[in-house]
PDB file of C-alpha atoms in Angstrom:
ATOM      1  CA  MET A   1      67.569 183.675  17.862  1.00 47.00           C
ATOM      2  CA  PRO A   2      67.180 182.025  21.390  1.00 46.00           C
ATOM      3  CA  ASN A   3      64.762 183.641  23.903  1.00 47.00           C
ATOM      4  CA  PRO A   4      66.855 185.664  26.315  1.00 48.00           C
ATOM      5  CA  GLY A   5      64.585 184.841  29.214  1.00 46.00           C
ATOM      6  CA  PRO A   6      63.402 187.010  32.013  1.00 48.00           C
ATOM      7  CA  SER A   7      63.640 190.691  31.692  1.00 48.00           C
ATOM      8  CA  ALA A   8      66.777 192.598  32.896  1.00 51.00           C
ATOM      9  CA  PRO A   9      65.059 194.366  35.981  1.00 53.00           C
ATOM     10  CA  ASP A  10      64.585 190.983  37.405  1.00 63.00           C
ATOM     11  CA  LEU A  11      68.256 189.773  37.102  1.00 77.00           C
ATOM     12  CA  PRO A  12      71.643 190.726  38.611  1.00 89.00           C
ATOM     13  CA  ALA A  13      74.494 191.528  36.375  1.00 93.00           C
ATOM     14  CA  PRO A  14      75.034 188.873  33.690  1.00 95.00           C
ATOM     15  CA  ALA A  15      78.552 188.185  34.907  1.00 96.00           C
ATOM     16  CA  PHE A  16      80.749 188.995  37.980  1.00 96.00           C
ATOM     17  CA  TYR A  17      82.844 191.495  35.661  1.00 96.00           C
ATOM     18  CA  ALA A  18      79.761 193.134  33.887  1.00 96.00           C
ATOM     19  CA  ARG A  19      79.361 196.802  34.034  1.00 93.00           C
ATOM     20  CA  ARG A  20      76.084 198.692  33.502  1.00 85.00           C
ATOM     21  CA  SER A  21      76.865 202.285  33.225  1.00 84.00           C
ATOM     22  CA  GLY A  22      76.801 203.142  29.324  1.00 91.00           C
ATOM     23  CA  PRO A  23      78.173 202.166  25.996  1.00 94.00           C
ATOM     24  CA  LEU A  24      81.810 201.789  27.203  1.00 96.00           C
ATOM     25  CA  ALA A  25      80.512 199.484  29.955  1.00 96.00           C
ATOM     26  CA  ASP A  26      78.783 197.423  27.464  1.00 97.00           C
ATOM     27  CA  TRP A  27      81.780 196.856  25.364  1.00 97.00           C
ATOM     28  CA  TRP A  28      83.845 196.041  28.417  1.00 97.00           C
ATOM     29  CA  THR A  29      81.236 193.478  29.506  1.00 97.00           C
ATOM     30  CA  LEU A  30      81.329 192.115  25.945  1.00 97.00           C
ATOM     31  CA  LEU A  31      85.104 191.615  25.850  1.00 97.00           C
ATOM     32  CA  HIS A  32      84.716 189.392  29.002  1.00 97.00           C
ATOM     33  CA  PRO A  33      88.331 190.491  30.148  1.00 97.00           C
ATOM     34  CA  PRO A  34      88.897 188.089  32.838  1.00 97.00           C
ATOM     35  CA  TYR A  35      88.014 185.047  30.441  1.00 97.00           C
ATOM     36  CA  THR A  36      89.703 186.589  27.319  1.00 98.00           C
ATOM     37  CA  LEU A  37      93.002 186.904  29.289  1.00 98.00           C
ATOM     38  CA  TRP A  38      92.437 183.341  30.517  1.00 98.00           C
ATOM     39  CA  HIS A  39      92.230 181.790  27.260  1.00 97.00           C
ATOM     40  CA  ILE A  40      94.910 183.855  25.475  1.00 97.00           C
ATOM     41  CA  SER A  41      97.118 182.787  28.261  1.00 98.00           C
ATOM     42  CA  TYR A  42      96.905 179.264  26.904  1.00 98.00           C
ATOM     43  CA  ALA A  43      98.504 180.325  23.610  1.00 98.00           C
ATOM     44  CA  ALA A  44     101.181 182.003  25.466  1.00 98.00           C
ATOM     45  CA  LEU A  45     101.764 178.814  27.557  1.00 98.00           C
ATOM     46  CA  GLY A  46     101.956 176.751  24.312  1.00 97.00           C
ATOM     47  CA  ALA A  47     104.633 179.150  22.814  1.00 97.00           C
ATOM     48  CA  ALA A  48     106.642 178.987  26.137  1.00 96.00           C
ATOM     49  CA  LEU A  49     106.746 175.094  25.751  1.00 95.00           C
ATOM     50  CA  ALA A  50     108.469 175.369  22.334  1.00 95.00           C
ATOM     51  CA  PRO A  51     112.166 174.751  22.116  1.00 93.00           C
ATOM     52  CA  ARG A  52     112.955 178.289  20.991  1.00 93.00           C
ATOM     53  CA  VAL A  53     110.511 181.222  21.247  1.00 95.00           C
ATOM     54  CA  ASP A  54     110.027 183.897  18.654  1.00 96.00           C
ATOM     55  CA  TRP A  55     108.861 186.878  20.615  1.00 96.00           C
ATOM     56  CA  ALA A  56     107.395 188.628  17.480  1.00 97.00           C
ATOM     57  CA  ILE A  57     105.230 185.445  16.725  1.00 98.00           C
ATOM     58  CA  LEU A  58     104.175 184.997  20.050  1.00 98.00           C
ATOM     59  CA  GLY A  59     102.862 188.422  20.095  1.00 97.00           C
ATOM     60  CA  ALA A  60     101.096 188.016  16.735  1.00 98.00           C
ATOM     61  CA  THR A  61      99.627 184.687  18.229  1.00 98.00           C
ATOM     62  CA  VAL A  62      98.168 186.323  21.341  1.00 98.00           C
ATOM     63  CA  LEU A  63      96.875 189.202  19.365  1.00 98.00           C
ATOM     64  CA  ALA A  64      95.183 187.010  17.045  1.00 98.00           C
ATOM     65  CA  PHE A  65      93.520 185.115  19.980  1.00 98.00           C
ATOM     66  CA  ALA A  66      92.668 188.333  21.511  1.00 98.00           C
ATOM     67  CA  LEU A  67      90.693 189.364  18.253  1.00 98.00           C
ATOM     68  CA  ALA A  68      89.259 186.074  17.396  1.00 98.00           C
ATOM     69  CA  VAL A  69      88.259 185.012  20.862  1.00 97.00           C
ATOM     70  CA  GLY A  70      87.962 188.372  22.994  1.00 97.00           C
ATOM     71  CA  VAL A  71      86.037 190.380  20.160  1.00 98.00           C
ATOM     72  CA  ALA A  72      84.670 188.156  17.317  1.00 98.00           C
ATOM     73  CA  ALA A  73      83.587 185.074  19.424  1.00 98.00           C
ATOM     74  CA  HIS A  74      81.983 187.330  22.258  1.00 98.00           C
ATOM     75  CA  ALA A  75      80.333 189.560  19.794  1.00 98.00           C
ATOM     76  CA  LEU A  76      78.721 186.747  17.814  1.00 98.00           C
ATOM     77  CA  ASP A  77      77.676 185.279  21.150  1.00 97.00           C
ATOM     78  CA  GLU A  78      76.033 188.361  22.376  1.00 97.00           C
ATOM     79  CA  TRP A  79      74.196 188.695  18.824  1.00 97.00           C
ATOM     80  CA  ASN A  80      72.970 185.248  19.270  1.00 95.00           C
ATOM     81  CA  GLY A  81      70.344 185.714  22.195  1.00 92.00           C
ATOM     82  CA  ARG A  82      71.730 188.748  23.938  1.00 94.00           C
ATOM     83  CA  PRO A  83      73.029 186.869  27.004  1.00 95.00           C
ATOM     84  CA  LEU A  84      74.825 189.843  28.186  1.00 96.00           C
ATOM     85  CA  ARG A  85      71.897 192.287  27.605  1.00 94.00           C
ATOM     86  CA  THR A  86      74.129 195.057  26.104  1.00 96.00           C
ATOM     87  CA  GLY A  87      72.821 197.947  24.197  1.00 95.00           C
ATOM     88  CA  ILE A  88      75.188 197.268  21.438  1.00 97.00           C
ATOM     89  CA  SER A  89      73.505 197.150  18.095  1.00 97.00           C
ATOM     90  CA  ALA A  90      73.406 193.962  15.995  1.00 98.00           C
ATOM     91  CA  ARG A  91      75.233 195.957  13.201  1.00 98.00           C
ATOM     92  CA  ALA A  92      78.031 196.963  15.406  1.00 98.00           C
ATOM     93  CA  LEU A  93      78.291 193.324  16.889  1.00 98.00           C
ATOM     94  CA  TRP A  94      78.608 191.906  13.216  1.00 98.00           C
ATOM     95  CA  ILE A  95      81.136 194.581  12.126  1.00 98.00           C
ATOM     96  CA  ALA A  96      83.243 193.922  15.277  1.00 98.00           C
ATOM     97  CA  ALA A  97      83.241 190.209  14.613  1.00 98.00           C
ATOM     98  CA  ILE A  98      83.952 190.275  10.805  1.00 98.00           C
ATOM     99  CA  VAL A  99      87.009 192.869  11.219  1.00 98.00           C
ATOM    100  CA  SER A 100      88.203 190.934  14.251  1.00 98.00           C
ATOM    101  CA  LEU A 101      88.056 187.594  12.740  1.00 98.00           C
ATOM    102  CA  ALA A 102      89.650 188.812   9.444  1.00 98.00           C
ATOM    103  CA  GLY A 103      92.483 190.538  11.356  1.00 98.00           C
ATOM    104  CA  ALA A 104      93.063 187.167  13.272  1.00 98.00           C
ATOM    105  CA  CYS A 105      93.172 185.391  10.239  1.00 98.00           C
ATOM    106  CA  ALA A 106      95.537 187.933   8.627  1.00 98.00           C
ATOM    107  CA  LEU A 107      97.946 187.656  11.513  1.00 98.00           C
ATOM    108  CA  GLY A 108      97.911 183.723  11.172  1.00 98.00           C
ATOM    109  CA  VAL A 109      98.707 184.133   7.480  1.00 97.00           C
ATOM    110  CA  THR A 110     101.759 186.336   8.294  1.00 97.00           C
ATOM    111  CA  ALA A 111     102.909 183.662  10.852  1.00 97.00           C
ATOM    112  CA  VAL A 112     102.923 181.056   7.980  1.00 97.00           C
ATOM    113  CA  ASN A 113     106.124 182.222   6.663  1.00 95.00           C
ATOM    114  CA  HIS A 114     107.658 181.326  10.076  1.00 96.00           C
ATOM    115  CA  ALA A 115     105.710 178.286  11.074  1.00 96.00           C
ATOM    116  CA  GLY A 116     105.319 176.803   7.674  1.00 96.00           C
ATOM    117  CA  ALA A 117     102.075 175.355   5.944  1.00 96.00           C
ATOM    118  CA  ILE A 118     101.199 173.252   9.131  1.00 96.00           C
ATOM    119  CA  LEU A 119      99.699 176.542  10.560  1.00 97.00           C
ATOM    120  CA  ILE A 120      97.102 176.860   7.742  1.00 98.00           C
ATOM    121  CA  PRO A 121      94.813 173.971   8.919  1.00 98.00           C
ATOM    122  CA  PHE A 122      94.853 175.582  12.407  1.00 98.00           C
ATOM    123  CA  ILE A 123      93.854 178.947  11.005  1.00 98.00           C
ATOM    124  CA  LEU A 124      90.813 177.326   9.040  1.00 98.00           C
ATOM    125  CA  ALA A 125      89.935 175.418  12.294  1.00 98.00           C
ATOM    126  CA  GLY A 126      89.836 178.794  14.193  1.00 98.00           C
ATOM    127  CA  VAL A 127      87.396 180.327  11.848  1.00 98.00           C
ATOM    128  CA  VAL A 128      85.129 177.196  12.162  1.00 98.00           C
ATOM    129  CA  LEU A 129      85.364 177.122  15.903  1.00 98.00           C
ATOM    130  CA  VAL A 130      84.469 180.854  16.316  1.00 98.00           C
ATOM    131  CA  LEU A 131      81.423 180.623  13.795  1.00 98.00           C
ATOM    132  CA  GLY A 132      80.450 177.090  14.647  1.00 97.00           C
ATOM    133  CA  TYR A 133      80.396 177.321  18.459  1.00 97.00           C
ATOM    134  CA  ASN A 134      79.006 180.984  18.999  1.00 97.00           C
ATOM    135  CA  LEU A 135      76.480 180.810  16.303  1.00 96.00           C
ATOM    136  CA  GLU A 136      75.497 177.164  17.332  1.00 96.00           C
ATOM    137  CA  LEU A 137      76.069 175.919  13.648  1.00 96.00           C
ATOM    138  CA  PHE A 138      75.821 172.130  12.795  1.00 95.00           C
ATOM    139  CA  HIS A 139      72.998 171.760  14.886  1.00 94.00           C
ATOM    140  CA  GLY A 140      74.782 172.942  18.017  1.00 95.00           C
ATOM    141  CA  ALA A 141      77.389 170.015  17.760  1.00 95.00           C
ATOM    142  CA  LEU A 142      80.282 172.376  18.829  1.00 96.00           C
ATOM    143  CA  HIS A 143      78.321 174.455  21.404  1.00 96.00           C
ATOM    144  CA  THR A 144      78.894 171.544  24.132  1.00 96.00           C
ATOM    145  CA  ASP A 145      80.970 171.398  27.284  1.00 97.00           C
ATOM    146  CA  LEU A 146      83.513 169.294  25.367  1.00 97.00           C
ATOM    147  CA  GLY A 147      83.291 171.730  22.451  1.00 97.00           C
ATOM    148  CA  PHE A 148      84.097 174.493  24.918  1.00 97.00           C
ATOM    149  CA  ALA A 149      87.122 172.848  26.581  1.00 98.00           C
ATOM    150  CA  LEU A 150      88.729 171.801  23.244  1.00 98.00           C
ATOM    151  CA  ALA A 151      88.159 175.083  21.366  1.00 97.00           C
ATOM    152  CA  TRP A 152      89.042 177.680  24.270  1.00 97.00           C
ATOM    153  CA  GLY A 153      91.507 175.371  26.108  1.00 98.00           C
ATOM    154  CA  ALA A 154      93.316 172.861  24.088  1.00 98.00           C
ATOM    155  CA  PHE A 155      93.140 174.770  20.708  1.00 98.00           C
ATOM    156  CA  PRO A 156      95.115 177.826  21.875  1.00 98.00           C
ATOM    157  CA  VAL A 157      97.776 175.747  23.565  1.00 98.00           C
ATOM    158  CA  ALA A 158      98.303 173.740  20.323  1.00 98.00           C
ATOM    159  CA  VAL A 159      98.335 176.757  17.965  1.00 98.00           C
ATOM    160  CA  GLY A 160     100.674 178.584  20.342  1.00 98.00           C
ATOM    161  CA  TYR A 161     103.138 175.748  20.198  1.00 97.00           C
ATOM    162  CA  VAL A 162     103.032 175.199  16.317  1.00 97.00           C
ATOM    163  CA  ALA A 163     103.249 178.823  15.589  1.00 97.00           C
ATOM    164  CA  GLN A 164     106.765 178.620  16.999  1.00 96.00           C
ATOM    165  CA  ALA A 165     107.899 176.125  14.259  1.00 92.00           C
ATOM    166  CA  PRO A 166     109.189 173.688  16.757  1.00 90.00           C
ATOM    167  CA  PRO A 167     111.171 170.495  15.207  1.00 88.00           C
ATOM    168  CA  LEU A 168     108.776 167.833  14.180  1.00 77.00           C
ATOM    169  CA  HIS A 169     110.657 165.427  16.759  1.00 79.00           C
ATOM    170  CA  SER A 170     111.182 167.735  19.477  1.00 79.00           C
ATOM    171  CA  PRO A 171     111.123 166.134  22.998  1.00 85.00           C
ATOM    172  CA  SER A 172     109.080 169.439  23.842  1.00 88.00           C
ATOM    173  CA  ILE A 173     105.830 167.841  22.052  1.00 92.00           C
ATOM    174  CA  VAL A 174     105.411 165.604  25.055  1.00 93.00           C
ATOM    175  CA  GLY A 175     105.119 168.527  27.511  1.00 93.00           C
ATOM    176  CA  THR A 176     102.842 170.251  25.115  1.00 95.00           C
ATOM    177  CA  VAL A 177     100.434 167.219  24.879  1.00 96.00           C
ATOM    178  CA  LEU A 178     100.127 167.313  28.725  1.00 97.00           C
ATOM    179  CA  ALA A 179      99.617 171.049  28.688  1.00 97.00           C
ATOM    180  CA  VAL A 180      96.921 170.608  26.008  1.00 98.00           C
ATOM    181  CA  ILE A 181      95.215 167.963  28.279  1.00 98.00           C
ATOM    182  CA  SER A 182      95.418 170.260  31.208  1.00 98.00           C
ATOM    183  CA  ALA A 183      94.058 173.305  29.446  1.00 98.00           C
ATOM    184  CA  THR A 184      91.192 171.054  28.362  1.00 98.00           C
ATOM    185  CA  ALA A 185      90.457 170.038  31.977  1.00 98.00           C
ATOM    186  CA  LEU A 186      90.838 173.726  33.167  1.00 98.00           C
ATOM    187  CA  SER A 187      88.258 174.872  30.636  1.00 98.00           C
ATOM    188  CA  ALA A 188      86.049 171.983  31.480  1.00 98.00           C
ATOM    189  CA  ALA A 189      86.231 172.963  35.122  1.00 98.00           C
ATOM    190  CA  GLN A 190      85.378 176.607  34.023  1.00 98.00           C
ATOM    191  CA  ARG A 191      82.485 175.509  32.039  1.00 97.00           C
ATOM    192  CA  ARG A 192      81.357 173.444  35.044  1.00 97.00           C
ATOM    193  CA  LEU A 193      81.381 176.553  37.291  1.00 98.00           C
ATOM    194  CA  SER A 194      80.257 179.210  34.824  1.00 97.00           C
ATOM    195  CA  THR A 195      77.145 177.206  33.624  1.00 97.00           C
ATOM    196  CA  PRO A 196      75.266 177.448  36.985  1.00 97.00           C
ATOM    197  CA  ALA A 197      76.506 180.904  37.410  1.00 97.00           C
ATOM    198  CA  ARG A 198      74.954 182.043  34.022  1.00 96.00           C
ATOM    199  CA  LEU A 199      71.739 180.169  34.996  1.00 96.00           C
ATOM    200  CA  LEU A 200      71.625 182.050  38.441  1.00 96.00           C
ATOM    201  CA  ARG A 201      72.547 185.299  36.830  1.00 95.00           C
ATOM    202  CA  ARG A 202      70.634 185.395  33.504  1.00 94.00           C
ATOM    203  CA  ARG A 203      67.586 183.110  33.873  1.00 92.00           C
ATOM    204  CA  ALA A 204      66.779 182.600  37.332  1.00 93.00           C
ATOM    205  CA  THR A 205      64.283 185.242  38.836  1.00 90.00           C
ATOM    206  CA  GLY A 206      64.571 184.102  42.562  1.00 90.00           C
ATOM    207  CA  VAL A 207      66.124 181.429  44.769  1.00 93.00           C
ATOM    208  CA  ASP A 208      64.572 180.424  48.106  1.00 92.00           C
ATOM    209  CA  GLY A 209      65.623 177.632  50.653  1.00 95.00           C
ATOM    210  CA  ALA A 210      67.757 176.961  53.537  1.00 96.00           C
ATOM    211  CA  ILE A 211      70.617 174.676  54.664  1.00 95.00           C
ATOM    212  CA  ARG A 212      69.546 172.850  57.950  1.00 96.00           C
ATOM    213  CA  PHE A 213      72.046 171.496  60.178  1.00 97.00           C
ATOM    214  CA  ALA A 214      72.136 168.502  62.593  1.00 97.00           C
ATOM    215  CA  ASP A 215      72.021 170.709  65.705  1.00 96.00           C
ATOM    216  CA  GLY A 216      68.672 172.092  64.408  1.00 95.00           C
ATOM    217  CA  THR A 217      70.104 175.548  63.380  1.00 97.00           C
ATOM    218  CA  SER A 218      69.743 176.715  59.650  1.00 97.00           C
ATOM    219  CA  ILE A 219      70.896 179.424  57.310  1.00 95.00           C
ATOM    220  CA  PRO A 220      68.970 180.852  54.612  1.00 95.00           C
ATOM    221  CA  VAL A 221      69.893 180.214  50.859  1.00 96.00           C
ATOM    222  CA  ASP A 222      69.566 182.903  48.120  1.00 95.00           C
ATOM    223  CA  ARG A 223      71.086 183.748  44.838  1.00 95.00           C
ATOM    224  CA  SER A 224      74.093 185.295  46.364  1.00 94.00           C
ATOM    225  CA  THR A 225      74.902 182.186  48.559  1.00 95.00           C
ATOM    226  CA  LEU A 226      75.073 180.077  45.402  1.00 96.00           C
ATOM    227  CA  LEU A 227      76.869 182.609  43.333  1.00 97.00           C
ATOM    228  CA  ALA A 228      79.573 183.349  45.821  1.00 97.00           C
ATOM    229  CA  PRO A 229      81.509 180.134  45.608  1.00 97.00           C
ATOM    230  CA  LEU A 230      81.133 179.786  41.737  1.00 98.00           C
ATOM    231  CA  ASP A 231      82.173 183.426  41.077  1.00 98.00           C
ATOM    232  CA  GLY A 232      84.945 183.234  43.652  1.00 98.00           C
ATOM    233  CA  ALA A 233      86.361 180.117  41.823  1.00 98.00           C
ATOM    234  CA  LEU A 234      86.171 181.559  38.346  1.00 98.00           C
ATOM    235  CA  ARG A 235      87.636 184.865  39.437  1.00 98.00           C
ATOM    236  CA  LEU A 236      90.567 182.948  41.107  1.00 98.00           C
ATOM    237  CA  LEU A 237      91.136 180.735  38.095  1.00 98.00           C
ATOM    238  CA  SER A 238      91.090 183.839  35.722  1.00 98.00           C
ATOM    239  CA  TYR A 239      94.245 185.089  37.868  1.00 98.00           C
ATOM    240  CA  ALA A 240      95.875 181.769  38.118  1.00 98.00           C
ATOM    241  CA  VAL A 241      96.017 180.791  34.419  1.00 98.00           C
ATOM    242  CA  PRO A 242      97.573 183.999  33.094  1.00 98.00           C
ATOM    243  CA  ALA A 243     100.011 183.944  36.026  1.00 98.00           C
ATOM    244  CA  LEU A 244     101.064 180.328  35.144  1.00 97.00           C
ATOM    245  CA  ALA A 245     101.632 181.367  31.430  1.00 98.00           C
ATOM    246  CA  ALA A 246     103.617 184.584  32.642  1.00 97.00           C
ATOM    247  CA  ALA A 247     105.854 182.328  34.767  1.00 97.00           C
ATOM    248  CA  ALA A 248     106.486 180.010  31.854  1.00 96.00           C
ATOM    249  CA  LEU A 249     107.462 182.989  29.721  1.00 96.00           C
ATOM    250  CA  ILE A 250     109.718 184.448  32.325  1.00 95.00           C
ATOM    251  CA  ALA A 251     111.445 181.181  32.949  1.00 93.00           C
ATOM    252  CA  ARG A 252     112.301 181.294  29.089  1.00 89.00           C
ATOM    253  CA  VAL A 253     113.639 184.777  29.364  1.00 88.00           C
ATOM    254  CA  SER A 254     115.822 183.848  32.219  1.00 73.00           C
ATOM    255  CA  ARG A 255     117.500 181.415  30.285  1.00 69.00           C
ATOM    256  CA  TRP A 256     118.867 183.936  28.068  1.00 59.00           C
TER     257      TRP A 256
END
């Protein structure tokens, strides 16, 4: 497994939402609540773009992504290098990952009756993405900025839409393609922000420097100075995407 880097006492919390007060706090941190909600919101957005929304299928889709991304993917990621420095045992992480991924697949299979066989390749792709990305299989081919953007941005939107069994030639597919592109770009932006934030929180043992201005004054630069805009932008985006998905779903309800 990868070297986790400097020891925990030298580092701040591994994420802006991380907690450090015991087993429950470890599981809270592992689930990445802001990011999990962010990415399952893409699935809800995809469903909202379908010509007709089956709310039970939407619920199953959201729950499947909560299990696959929120639990399984994050558990495997923590096992693979301990980036969050939790005290959760390797055995517990694997049990959580296997049970959650199996549950997500089972939910997908139940939705096949509604969506048709077209959903099966998406179920299989989801398993490959969870295992391939978080365990860095295939020589890390999926564990890239583009891999993250497609797996956690584009893919949920597409699955959310397809699970609703839209007509093959539905005009809504154009809007969905645009949503897939937007989710990819938003996830790429997330990656651009979270990568330096993780570096500062999980690997850097110190930051020294100053910003010097033309008038001769200066202000010191430390870890918190660099983290503030990164964490602030990530926090705002983690509110904005779920709010956008909720707005799209509310708009659908208002048409009834």
